Tab-separated table of C-alpha atoms in Angstrom:
chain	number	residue	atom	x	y	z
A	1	UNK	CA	4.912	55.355	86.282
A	2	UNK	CA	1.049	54.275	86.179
A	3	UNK	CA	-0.888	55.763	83.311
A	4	UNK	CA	-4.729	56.025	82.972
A	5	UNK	CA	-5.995	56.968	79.429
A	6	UNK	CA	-9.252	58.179	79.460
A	7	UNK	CA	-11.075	57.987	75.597
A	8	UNK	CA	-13.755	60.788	75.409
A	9	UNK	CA	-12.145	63.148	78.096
A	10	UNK	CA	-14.365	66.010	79.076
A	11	UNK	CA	-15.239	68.595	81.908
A	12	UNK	CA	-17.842	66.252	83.031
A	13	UNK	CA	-17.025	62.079	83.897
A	14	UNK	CA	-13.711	62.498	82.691
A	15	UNK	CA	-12.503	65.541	84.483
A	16	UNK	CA	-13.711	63.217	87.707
A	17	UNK	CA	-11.852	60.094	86.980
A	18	UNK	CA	-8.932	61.935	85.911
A	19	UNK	CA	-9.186	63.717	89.517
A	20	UNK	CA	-9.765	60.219	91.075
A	21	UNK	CA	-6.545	58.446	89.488
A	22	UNK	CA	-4.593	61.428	89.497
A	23	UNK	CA	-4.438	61.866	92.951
A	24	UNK	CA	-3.548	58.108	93.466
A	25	UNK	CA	-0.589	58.792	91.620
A	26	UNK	CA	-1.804	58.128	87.864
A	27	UNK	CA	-0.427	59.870	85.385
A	28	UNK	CA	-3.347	60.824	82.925
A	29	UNK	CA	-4.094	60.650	79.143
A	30	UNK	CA	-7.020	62.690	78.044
A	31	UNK	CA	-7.988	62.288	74.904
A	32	UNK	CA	-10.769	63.748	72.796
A	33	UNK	CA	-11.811	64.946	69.589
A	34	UNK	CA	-10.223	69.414	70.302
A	35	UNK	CA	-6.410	69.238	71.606
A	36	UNK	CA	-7.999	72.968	73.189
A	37	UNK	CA	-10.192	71.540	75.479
A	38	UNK	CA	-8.134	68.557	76.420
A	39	UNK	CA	-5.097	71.256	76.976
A	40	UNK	CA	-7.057	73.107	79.152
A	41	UNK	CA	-8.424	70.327	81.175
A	42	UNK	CA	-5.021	69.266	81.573
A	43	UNK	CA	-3.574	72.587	82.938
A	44	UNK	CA	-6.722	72.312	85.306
A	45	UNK	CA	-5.395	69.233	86.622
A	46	UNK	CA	-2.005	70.149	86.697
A	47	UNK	CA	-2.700	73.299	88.733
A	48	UNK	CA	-4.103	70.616	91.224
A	49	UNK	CA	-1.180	68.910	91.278
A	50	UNK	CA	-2.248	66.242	88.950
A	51	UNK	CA	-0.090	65.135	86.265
A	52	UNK	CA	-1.840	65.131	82.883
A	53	UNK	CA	-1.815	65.608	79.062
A	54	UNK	CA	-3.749	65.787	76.449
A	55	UNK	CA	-3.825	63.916	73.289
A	56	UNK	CA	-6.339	63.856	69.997
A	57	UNK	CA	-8.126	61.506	68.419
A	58	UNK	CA	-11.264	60.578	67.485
A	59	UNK	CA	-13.024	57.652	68.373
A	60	UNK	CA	-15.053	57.323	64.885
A	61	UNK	CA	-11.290	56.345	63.611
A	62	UNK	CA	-9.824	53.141	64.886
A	63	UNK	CA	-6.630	54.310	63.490
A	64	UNK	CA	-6.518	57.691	64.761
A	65	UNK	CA	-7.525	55.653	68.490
A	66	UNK	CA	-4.449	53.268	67.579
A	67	UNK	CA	-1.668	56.155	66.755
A	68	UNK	CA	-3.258	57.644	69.758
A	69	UNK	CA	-2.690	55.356	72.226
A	70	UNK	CA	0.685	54.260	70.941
A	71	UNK	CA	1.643	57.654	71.461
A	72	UNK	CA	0.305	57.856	74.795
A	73	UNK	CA	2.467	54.617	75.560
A	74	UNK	CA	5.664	56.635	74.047
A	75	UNK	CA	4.874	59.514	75.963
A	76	UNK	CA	3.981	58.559	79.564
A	77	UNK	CA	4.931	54.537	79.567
A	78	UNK	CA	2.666	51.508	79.308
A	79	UNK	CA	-1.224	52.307	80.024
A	80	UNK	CA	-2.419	50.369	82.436
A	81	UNK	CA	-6.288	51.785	83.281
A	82	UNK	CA	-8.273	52.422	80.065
A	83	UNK	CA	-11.674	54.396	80.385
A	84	UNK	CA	-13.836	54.822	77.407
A	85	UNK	CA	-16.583	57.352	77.585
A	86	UNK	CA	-16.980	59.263	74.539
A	87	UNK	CA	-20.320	60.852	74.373
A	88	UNK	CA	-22.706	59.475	71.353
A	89	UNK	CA	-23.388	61.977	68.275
A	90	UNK	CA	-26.202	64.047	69.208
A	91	UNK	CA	-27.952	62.448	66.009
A	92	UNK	CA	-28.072	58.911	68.068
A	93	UNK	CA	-29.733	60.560	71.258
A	94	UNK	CA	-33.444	60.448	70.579
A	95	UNK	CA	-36.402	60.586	73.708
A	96	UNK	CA	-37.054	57.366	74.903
A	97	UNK	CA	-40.433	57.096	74.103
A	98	UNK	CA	-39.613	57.824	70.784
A	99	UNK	CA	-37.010	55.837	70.138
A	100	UNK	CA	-37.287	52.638	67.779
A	101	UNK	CA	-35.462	49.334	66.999
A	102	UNK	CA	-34.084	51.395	64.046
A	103	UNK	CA	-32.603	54.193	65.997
A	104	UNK	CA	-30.568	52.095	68.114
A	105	UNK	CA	-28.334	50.403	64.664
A	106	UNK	CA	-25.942	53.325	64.321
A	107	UNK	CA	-25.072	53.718	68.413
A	108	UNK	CA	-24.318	50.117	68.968
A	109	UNK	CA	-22.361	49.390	65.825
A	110	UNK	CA	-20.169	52.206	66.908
A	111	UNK	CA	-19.617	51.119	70.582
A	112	UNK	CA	-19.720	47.289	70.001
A	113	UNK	CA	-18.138	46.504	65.576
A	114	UNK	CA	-15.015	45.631	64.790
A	115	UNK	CA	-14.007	43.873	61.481
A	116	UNK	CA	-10.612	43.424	63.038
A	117	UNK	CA	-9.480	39.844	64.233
A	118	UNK	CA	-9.323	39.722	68.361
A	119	UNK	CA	-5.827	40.828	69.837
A	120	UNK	CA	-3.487	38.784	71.671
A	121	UNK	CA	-1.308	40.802	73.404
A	122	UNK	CA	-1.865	43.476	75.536
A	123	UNK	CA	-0.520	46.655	73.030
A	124	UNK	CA	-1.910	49.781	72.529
A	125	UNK	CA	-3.378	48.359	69.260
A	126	UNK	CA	-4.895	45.811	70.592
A	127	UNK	CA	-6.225	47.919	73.519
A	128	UNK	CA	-7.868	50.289	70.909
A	129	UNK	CA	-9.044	47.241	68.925
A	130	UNK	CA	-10.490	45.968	71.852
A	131	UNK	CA	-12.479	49.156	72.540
A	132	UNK	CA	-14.638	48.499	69.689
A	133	UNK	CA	-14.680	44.666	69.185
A	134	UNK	CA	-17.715	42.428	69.495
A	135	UNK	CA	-18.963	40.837	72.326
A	136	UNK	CA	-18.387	36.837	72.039
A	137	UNK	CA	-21.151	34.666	70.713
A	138	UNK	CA	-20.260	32.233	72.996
A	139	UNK	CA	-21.384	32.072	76.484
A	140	UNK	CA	-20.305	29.627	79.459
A	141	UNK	CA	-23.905	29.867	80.945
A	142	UNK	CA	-26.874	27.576	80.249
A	143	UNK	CA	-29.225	29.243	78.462
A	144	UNK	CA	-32.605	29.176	80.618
């Protein structure tokens, strides 16, 4: 069985590429912050025909992502599509034009820190590690 877990499920992006994978056959993981609204969005999708549940965690808690995800594994077999689209904290979103250098610190640490060594396998705890890690220093390209 194919699995797709989707990290920040909601009625919006979610609820579409849940719909997209499901009916390819997926089976889908939807997991937010309210086991409610993922519930629901899951009965939507199985009155569709789509087979789906709903799991919680949130994604301010690399552990909770971890048990998460391990327990998606458990449940519906390996994940092998991972989509990660939590929304920010409405305290990050600011206007653009007033937006400053400042502003911008608390957003990126949480979708790009990780204090964690990189993974080496391909495990639900390194998948959730890898959600938040760092991008590499390191570049092949030339610099211009």
């Amino acid at each position: 069985m194919t699995t797709i877990a989707i990290i920040g499920a909601g009625s919006g992006l979610g609820a579409a590429v849940a719909r997209r994978f499901g009916v390819e056959g997926f089976t889908v993981a939807l997991i937010a912050r309210h086991q409610g609204r993922v519930d629901a969005l899951a009965a939507e999708l199985l009155a569709e025909g789509i087979s789906a549940h709903g799991f919680v965690a949130d994604v301010r808690d690399p552990a909770s992502i971890t048990r998460t995800l391990e327990q998606v594994a458990e449940t519906l077999g390996p994940i092998e599509v991972l989509q990660y689209s939590p929304l920010p904290q409405k305290d990050f979103m600011r206007p653009v034009l007033e937006t400053t250098p400042a502003d911008l610190v608390g957003p990126i640490e949480f979708s790009s820190t990780d204090p964690s060594p990189p993974c080496t396998r391909s495990s639900p705890a390194c998948v959730s590690s890898a959600l938040t890690a760092a991008p590499s220093s390191s570049s092949t390209a030339d610099p211009p």
